[in-house]
């Protein structure tokens, strides 16, 4: 695990702290607008749909569908080399927003657009856990 | 009717530096070299420049890059700005320069860009550049090399429209065929679809030969008002239309993976120029990775959505095809020094429209579209250029 800290660990900002604190608890936190009810990701100070500033944290279901993916064969840096080949994907959450993630727990060759996945968490350090997704079931 | 830049400015000088691996020149020096060559092409002295637009270099960055270049040359412009919109920078810069001339701020603007990504980058700088792409909190942790961002776009296009790896490879092959006709191109060895598909897989479905080059080099153009353009020795190439579209910065926040803000950029440029896709004789389309060309062909109206793969595979964009694309060899085979990359698409277009393109001169070169995008299909700018008879 000594290589893990060299990965590009996120540094939370005031408006994203709730997301990363949730990840640490292994909960996927997204925002919902109190005014129009729409969910959004990434965290922002306003609802991008209705411009209300009444956005609050809610725990997402963690259910999602792969909308695109790639299998990385040449890592971005040495820190990711032990993981090659790894799957980077865009997933659409059941609540609507899209996020980037890894798909794990499946042979990379078997990942497909449309695959149903659910959230899981990788504990990188004592301070940082990162959401990833794995096939449902 | 909105005020229009149509035909109000013209390119009267254009030049490239040597490109490829240029070890004996730093990035700033390449930028100066490009300017001196463009001024030579235009037949004017540096003291006639009253506007300067550059983009920063990664190998030799300056806090105020355009000011540094002006200082180096000891010129004292009325308008001096560095633009930064990734690969879209080049044409955004042209848009701003044309606007500055039309508003009367200045009369003769040099747009110059160069970098030394191949020879001028320390290992530390190269790593920092590679890993600086992506949202720092919501994308970078997942460890994407730059091709992987574009691979996400390619996979979605393949899924939605049935585009194949062979279609992507056909872009690389057609572009190489153009490069083989350009003595300045870095890569002039013929390649086949099979060569592309058997090159190393980087991020599915992108192979090594689906990816553009990493190079040293620069280019510059001289832009002036319509009124002054006729006083120059070169045949003026007129700016007929320009339009931008900005859809997102991060690919995970894109409105669509398969339709880009090139749609808006193109529509705005066509509207200003008063032409449509069928009036365009040839195009230079940003080709950092092969799938980008397919999406641009579609979003700019040259093909219906989903039909660009078969269009390229049928040879339409290759030399001798019905719609030549990237006649200099593009970022895939000519050269790609980073943000300045599209400058070469611009200088090539100027050569073609003047009739100065030598053995690769197109028979029909009256009006052209050049398009660039920066980020991950984020910032788009389309430019329509034409000869005097079109202006």
XYZ file of C-alpha atoms in Angstrom:
528
model
C 0.000 0.000 0.000
C 3.033 2.274 0.091
C 2.322 3.558 -3.405
C -1.197 4.708 -2.573
C -0.372 8.120 -1.057
C 1.429 9.097 -4.247
C -1.837 8.926 -6.155
C -3.597 12.199 -6.861
C -5.477 12.356 -3.568
C -8.270 14.928 -3.449
C -7.829 17.996 -1.264
C -11.318 18.994 -0.069
C -12.410 22.618 -0.293
C -15.076 24.205 1.926
C -17.867 23.423 -0.528
C -16.750 19.812 -1.166
C -15.888 18.868 2.424
C -19.305 17.261 2.921
C -18.705 14.930 -0.006
C -15.295 13.765 1.153
C -16.416 13.470 4.775
C -19.232 11.248 3.508
C -16.808 9.141 1.496
C -14.749 8.657 4.648
C -17.922 7.237 6.304
C -18.506 5.184 3.126
C -21.560 7.211 2.230
C -21.980 8.804 -1.222
C -23.167 12.350 -0.557
C -24.608 14.508 -3.319
C -26.631 17.709 -3.250
C -30.367 18.178 -3.629
C -32.107 21.490 -4.215
C -34.710 22.340 -1.579
C -36.484 24.548 -4.067
C -36.821 22.417 -7.231
C -35.823 19.012 -5.867
C -33.119 18.349 -8.463
C -29.982 16.443 -7.501
C -26.544 17.627 -8.594
C -22.868 16.669 -8.577
C -20.221 18.054 -8.135
C -21.003 20.169 -5.058
C -21.799 23.816 -5.723
C -23.205 26.770 -3.792
C -26.203 27.063 -6.102
C -28.633 24.762 -7.864
C -27.572 24.906 -11.515
C -31.167 24.168 -12.562
C -33.131 26.888 -10.725
C -30.300 29.028 -9.241
C -31.602 28.574 -5.693
C -28.893 28.630 -3.067
C -30.944 26.264 -0.869
C -28.959 23.129 -1.663
C -28.475 20.441 0.985
C -26.521 17.216 1.282
C -28.380 13.957 0.806
C -27.081 10.422 0.763
C -27.312 8.962 -2.736
C -28.613 5.452 -3.304
C -25.253 4.450 -4.744
C -27.011 2.795 -7.669
C -25.702 3.810 -11.082
C -25.307 2.845 -14.739
C -22.087 2.991 -16.754
C -22.470 5.610 -19.521
C -18.923 5.291 -20.843
C -15.657 3.687 -19.840
C -12.116 3.017 -20.912
C -9.487 0.521 -19.882
C -6.281 2.391 -19.050
C -3.267 0.395 -20.243
C -0.642 3.111 -19.766
C -0.896 4.744 -16.336
C -0.800 8.488 -15.761
C 2.026 8.067 -13.238
C 4.009 5.411 -11.398
C 1.508 5.501 -8.538
C -1.135 3.970 -10.772
C 1.150 1.440 -12.481
C 0.332 -1.463 -10.128
C -3.355 -1.087 -11.038
C -2.909 -1.440 -14.816
C -5.148 -2.334 -16.570
C -7.783 -0.310 -14.701
C -11.232 0.856 -15.691
C -12.119 4.544 -15.644
C -15.810 5.119 -16.171
C -18.504 7.737 -16.225
C -21.573 6.556 -14.336
C -25.045 8.082 -14.188
C -26.404 7.939 -10.668
C -29.997 6.800 -10.192
C -30.663 10.327 -8.889
C -29.490 11.842 -12.205
C -25.985 13.314 -11.924
C -22.970 11.819 -13.677
C -19.619 11.218 -12.003
C -16.233 9.805 -12.923
C -15.056 6.716 -11.091
C -13.285 3.378 -11.273
C -15.258 0.213 -11.964
C -13.744 -2.574 -9.862
C -14.587 -6.186 -9.049
C -14.960 -7.201 -12.693
C -12.595 -8.252 -15.466
C -11.920 -4.982 -17.376
C -12.723 -6.806 -20.619
C -16.261 -7.463 -19.364
C -17.231 -3.858 -18.609
C -19.933 -2.525 -20.946
C -21.888 0.691 -21.353
C -25.202 0.111 -19.601
C -23.710 -2.058 -16.850
C -25.529 -1.640 -13.511
C -23.116 -0.774 -10.736
C -23.199 0.233 -7.072
C -20.901 2.365 -4.989
C -18.044 1.007 -2.894
C -15.169 2.814 -1.251
C -11.379 2.538 -1.359
C -9.632 3.754 1.788
C -6.500 5.488 0.515
C -5.296 7.025 3.774
C -6.718 7.709 7.226
C -8.122 10.956 5.856
C -9.148 10.007 2.325
C -11.552 7.432 0.936
C -12.471 7.454 -2.730
C -15.764 6.241 -4.211
C -15.516 3.478 -6.798
C -18.269 1.315 -8.313
C -18.674 -2.440 -8.732
C -21.194 -4.566 -10.593
C -24.508 -5.060 -8.759
C -24.968 -8.420 -7.110
C -28.510 42.924 -37.304
C -25.637 42.261 -34.932
C -22.354 43.911 -35.756
C -20.307 41.477 -37.797
C -16.616 40.885 -38.303
C -17.360 39.425 -41.745
C -14.629 40.410 -44.195
C -13.400 43.190 -41.903
C -9.920 41.755 -41.319
C -7.444 39.710 -43.330
C -4.347 37.615 -42.764
C -1.489 39.178 -44.719
C 1.430 37.157 -43.378
C 1.833 33.591 -42.136
C 4.779 31.358 -41.309
C 5.837 28.293 -39.350
C 9.143 27.622 -37.656
C 10.860 24.339 -38.266
C 8.875 21.706 -36.390
C 9.475 18.346 -34.804
C 12.514 17.966 -32.575
C 14.164 21.399 -32.411
C 16.851 21.090 -29.794
C 18.780 24.246 -30.664
C 15.930 26.641 -29.876
C 13.976 27.304 -26.690
C 10.229 27.947 -26.662
C 10.538 31.730 -26.462
C 13.081 31.720 -29.253
C 10.726 29.627 -31.390
C 7.977 32.183 -30.789
C 10.260 35.025 -31.869
C 11.408 33.005 -34.883
C 7.780 32.478 -35.905
C 7.106 36.214 -35.627
C 10.159 37.168 -37.659
C 9.228 34.710 -40.392
C 5.598 35.923 -40.483
C 6.756 39.544 -40.649
C 9.078 38.549 -43.489
C 6.187 36.890 -45.291
C 4.071 40.031 -44.815
C 6.956 42.277 -45.821
C 6.784 44.566 -42.786
C 9.086 45.431 -39.905
C 8.468 44.686 -36.249
C 7.773 48.346 -35.607
C 4.575 48.124 -37.631
C 3.064 45.700 -35.091
C 0.649 47.529 -32.785
C -1.075 44.460 -31.374
C 0.361 41.169 -30.083
C -1.468 38.022 -29.027
C 0.397 34.954 -27.742
C -0.267 31.926 -25.581
C 1.925 30.915 -22.715
C 4.523 28.202 -23.143
C 4.681 25.173 -20.873
C 8.413 24.679 -21.384
C 9.261 28.345 -20.777
C 6.299 29.896 -19.028
C 6.187 33.580 -18.167
C 3.745 35.283 -15.855
C 2.919 37.759 -18.642
C 3.903 35.972 -21.808
C 2.845 38.472 -24.484
C 4.556 41.285 -22.588
C 7.709 39.184 -22.454
C 7.646 38.644 -26.205
C 7.031 42.376 -26.824
C 9.910 43.223 -24.496
C 12.193 40.725 -26.217
C 11.465 42.344 -29.588
C 11.425 45.851 -28.090
C 8.048 46.623 -29.567
C 5.456 48.677 -27.684
C 1.993 47.579 -28.794
C -1.364 49.171 -28.017
C -2.889 45.737 -27.442
C -0.945 42.888 -25.822
C -2.545 39.759 -24.399
C -1.862 36.072 -23.738
C -4.795 33.746 -24.321
C -5.308 30.388 -22.642
C -8.030 28.037 -23.832
C -6.012 24.871 -24.445
C -6.056 23.755 -28.052
C -8.830 26.262 -28.718
C -6.471 29.120 -27.861
C -5.310 29.746 -31.399
C -8.640 30.700 -32.902
C -9.946 32.371 -29.773
C -6.829 34.549 -30.136
C -7.717 35.297 -33.745
C -11.273 36.170 -32.676
C -9.939 38.619 -30.099
C -7.395 40.109 -32.485
C -10.039 40.685 -35.170
C -12.287 42.291 -32.575
C -9.464 44.562 -31.419
C -8.806 45.696 -34.991
C -12.490 46.216 -35.767
C -12.964 48.276 -32.605
C -10.054 50.516 -33.587
C -7.739 49.589 -30.708
C -4.991 48.630 -33.133
C -4.408 48.011 -36.828
C -1.819 45.264 -37.303
C -1.806 42.341 -34.892
C 0.664 39.499 -34.759
C -0.652 36.250 -33.321
C 2.279 34.048 -32.379
C 2.504 30.789 -30.474
C 5.258 28.250 -29.890
C 6.344 25.619 -27.412
C 9.012 22.983 -26.870
C 7.061 20.046 -25.480
C 9.517 17.559 -26.974
C 12.892 19.087 -26.119
C 12.233 21.760 -23.526
C 10.421 19.884 -20.772
C 12.127 18.486 -17.691
C 10.733 15.181 -16.454
C 9.088 17.051 -13.588
C 7.414 19.542 -15.912
C 6.263 16.803 -18.267
C 4.717 14.816 -15.427
C 3.051 17.920 -14.022
C 1.602 18.739 -17.431
C 0.329 15.208 -17.994
C -1.383 15.040 -14.603
C -2.764 18.589 -14.655
C -5.673 17.557 -16.866
C -8.956 16.813 -15.163
C -10.856 18.046 -12.134
C -8.445 17.982 -9.189
C -10.962 16.397 -6.828
C -13.422 14.514 -9.003
C -11.373 13.248 -11.958
C -7.628 13.265 -11.296
C -7.762 10.775 -8.398
C -8.856 8.137 -10.921
C -5.509 8.321 -12.708
C -6.313 9.175 -16.327
C -3.580 9.842 -18.861
C -4.853 12.425 -21.366
C -5.849 9.819 -24.000
C -8.207 8.186 -21.480
C -10.405 11.291 -21.331
C -10.852 11.125 -25.100
C -11.309 7.360 -24.950
C -14.470 7.968 -22.891
C -15.793 10.088 -25.765
C -14.806 7.493 -28.367
C -16.478 4.617 -26.496
C -19.703 6.580 -26.178
C -19.678 7.420 -29.892
C -19.056 3.782 -30.773
C -21.886 2.663 -28.516
C -24.353 5.264 -29.751
C -23.615 5.215 -33.480
C -21.799 1.990 -34.263
C -18.501 3.727 -34.946
C -15.669 1.181 -35.011
C -11.940 1.162 -34.200
C -11.406 0.869 -37.966
C -13.267 4.159 -38.455
C -11.012 5.838 -35.894
C -7.962 4.355 -37.576
C -9.157 5.665 -40.947
C -8.743 9.211 -39.575
C -5.096 8.531 -38.754
C -4.480 6.921 -42.148
C -6.083 9.766 -44.159
C -4.193 12.355 -42.138
C -0.913 10.546 -42.722
C -1.625 10.525 -46.469
C -1.821 14.318 -46.333
C 1.385 14.514 -44.275
C 3.209 12.444 -46.891
C 2.644 15.363 -49.285
C 4.039 17.912 -46.824
C 7.858 18.010 -46.644
C 7.650 19.735 -43.230
C 5.539 17.041 -41.586
C 7.124 15.006 -38.802
C 5.587 11.678 -39.785
C 5.637 10.842 -43.487
C 5.826 7.051 -43.543
C 2.650 5.505 -44.942
C 0.422 3.675 -42.453
C -2.508 1.329 -42.847
C -5.628 0.657 -40.799
C -3.905 -2.525 -39.628
C -0.854 -0.531 -38.495
C -3.072 1.656 -36.321
C -5.000 -1.274 -34.861
C -1.833 -3.206 -34.096
C -0.091 -0.250 -32.449
C -0.005 -0.282 -28.666
C -3.378 0.061 -26.936
C -3.199 3.133 -24.671
C -6.754 3.465 -23.368
C -9.463 1.436 -25.097
C -10.286 2.003 -27.925
C -7.388 4.383 -28.592
C -4.125 2.979 -29.914
C -0.824 4.824 -30.055
C -1.469 5.867 -33.667
C -4.860 7.334 -32.689
C -2.914 9.855 -30.591
C -1.228 13.030 -31.820
C 2.457 13.865 -31.644
C 4.490 15.667 -28.986
C 6.640 18.273 -30.683
C 8.596 21.518 -30.733
C 7.593 24.362 -32.981
C 5.646 27.534 -33.499
C 3.829 29.650 -36.018
C 2.615 33.191 -36.430
C 0.196 35.171 -38.562
C -0.220 38.879 -39.235
C -3.804 40.161 -39.162
C -4.801 43.633 -40.328
C -7.858 45.619 -41.330
C -9.535 45.106 -44.682
C -8.596 48.648 -45.633
C -4.892 48.042 -45.057
C -4.773 44.473 -46.329
C -4.535 45.458 -49.977
C -1.304 47.355 -49.317
C 0.548 44.151 -48.452
C 2.411 42.093 -50.977
C 0.596 38.827 -50.277
C -2.877 37.996 -51.450
C -5.037 38.721 -48.363
C -6.972 35.863 -46.777
C -10.161 37.275 -45.281
C -11.790 36.330 -42.005
C -15.391 35.694 -43.051
C -16.792 34.162 -39.917
C -15.854 33.240 -36.400
C -17.821 31.603 -33.622
C -17.151 30.087 -30.260
C -18.946 27.506 -28.155
C -18.122 26.585 -24.584
C -19.805 23.511 -23.167
C -17.900 22.448 -20.074
C -14.412 22.162 -18.712
C -14.479 18.642 -17.283
C -15.676 15.715 -19.363
C -17.613 14.292 -16.402
C -19.709 17.493 -16.497
C -20.304 17.455 -20.265
C -23.862 17.940 -21.530
C -23.193 15.143 -24.012
C -20.211 12.905 -24.716
C -20.965 12.595 -28.409
C -22.222 16.072 -29.394
C -19.999 19.014 -28.534
C -20.113 22.805 -28.402
C -18.590 22.677 -31.887
C -22.263 22.785 -32.914
C -22.686 26.308 -31.517
C -19.227 27.440 -32.646
C -19.935 26.308 -36.196
C -23.441 27.767 -36.337
C -22.146 31.138 -35.143
C -19.293 31.140 -37.656
C -21.561 30.079 -40.547
C -24.117 32.745 -39.619
C -21.480 35.478 -39.633
C -19.946 34.296 -42.901
C -23.345 33.801 -44.535
C -22.390 30.319 -45.725
C -23.165 26.734 -44.797
C -21.206 23.481 -44.625
C -21.817 22.782 -48.325
C -19.998 25.996 -49.288
C -16.766 24.917 -47.587
C -14.073 23.530 -49.929
C -11.837 21.997 -47.264
C -11.341 22.027 -43.513
C -8.675 21.746 -40.878
C -10.176 20.045 -37.831
C -8.503 19.655 -34.459
C -7.146 16.126 -34.298
C -5.445 15.592 -30.960
C -7.076 12.137 -31.038
C -8.865 10.442 -33.934
C -12.422 10.427 -32.481
C -12.334 14.231 -32.191
C -12.252 14.574 -35.972
C -15.343 12.378 -36.348
C -17.344 14.409 -33.845
C -16.214 17.680 -35.422
C -17.195 16.493 -38.921
C -20.666 15.795 -37.548
C -21.098 18.765 -35.236
C -19.922 21.229 -37.892
C -22.483 19.874 -40.332
C -20.227 18.048 -42.792
C -21.846 14.685 -41.959
C -25.061 13.612 -40.264
C -24.646 12.473 -36.674
C -23.065 9.033 -36.594
C -21.975 9.061 -40.239
C -18.474 10.511 -39.914
C -16.789 7.126 -39.433
C -18.028 5.667 -42.736
C -17.413 9.090 -44.400
C -13.721 9.060 -43.460
C -13.350 5.323 -44.155
C -14.638 5.971 -47.692
C -11.694 8.309 -48.282
C -13.583 11.594 -48.522
C -11.180 13.469 -46.210
C -7.971 12.028 -47.725
C -5.914 13.637 -50.508
C -8.024 13.641 -53.661
C -11.211 13.085 -51.652
C -14.380 15.146 -51.928
C -13.660 17.043 -48.712
C -9.972 17.216 -47.760
C -9.329 17.561 -44.021
C -6.021 18.505 -42.388
C -4.120 19.016 -45.603
C -0.856 19.666 -43.755
C -1.017 16.415 -41.798
C -2.654 17.706 -38.636
C -1.621 17.164 -35.055
C -1.548 13.431 -35.770
C 1.207 13.515 -38.403
C 2.464 17.069 -39.019
C 3.309 18.401 -35.554
C 1.796 19.084 -32.133
C 3.622 21.390 -29.754
C 0.597 21.660 -27.422
C -1.557 24.769 -27.273
C 0.039 26.318 -30.392
C -0.942 23.215 -32.396
C -3.787 24.727 -34.382
C -1.628 27.614 -35.588
C -0.307 25.218 -38.226
C -3.856 24.499 -39.378
C -4.259 28.248 -39.765
C -1.012 28.861 -41.659
C -1.750 25.855 -43.901
C -5.177 27.278 -44.671
C -3.613 30.619 -45.589
C -1.190 28.847 -47.952
C -3.995 26.861 -49.578
C -6.232 29.902 -50.036
C -3.366 31.900 -51.547
C -2.467 29.029 -53.879
C 0.968 28.693 -52.297
C 0.729 25.120 -50.985
C 3.092 23.584 -53.513
C 2.621 19.943 -54.434
C -0.252 19.562 -51.983
C -2.159 22.574 -53.350
C -5.865 21.770 -53.588
C -7.625 22.378 -56.897
C -10.586 23.974 -55.163
C -9.527 26.293 -52.371
C -11.770 29.321 -52.171
C -13.305 29.028 -48.724
C -12.222 26.975 -45.734
C -13.236 26.204 -42.186
C -10.688 25.710 -39.437
C -11.768 24.479 -36.045
C -10.029 23.920 -32.762
C -11.096 22.737 -29.370
C -9.421 22.918 -26.020
C -9.764 21.000 -22.800
C -11.628 17.725 -23.329
C -13.971 18.838 -26.132
C -14.583 21.868 -23.897
C -13.829 25.200 -25.621
C -14.540 25.377 -29.333
C -13.787 28.008 -31.943
C -14.566 27.853 -35.667
C -13.067 30.237 -38.198
C -14.174 30.586 -41.814
C -11.581 32.059 -44.158
C -11.839 32.970 -47.809
C -10.168 34.641 -50.726
C -11.054 38.140 -51.835
C -13.734 36.897 -54.226
C -15.581 35.325 -51.270
C -15.219 38.414 -49.087
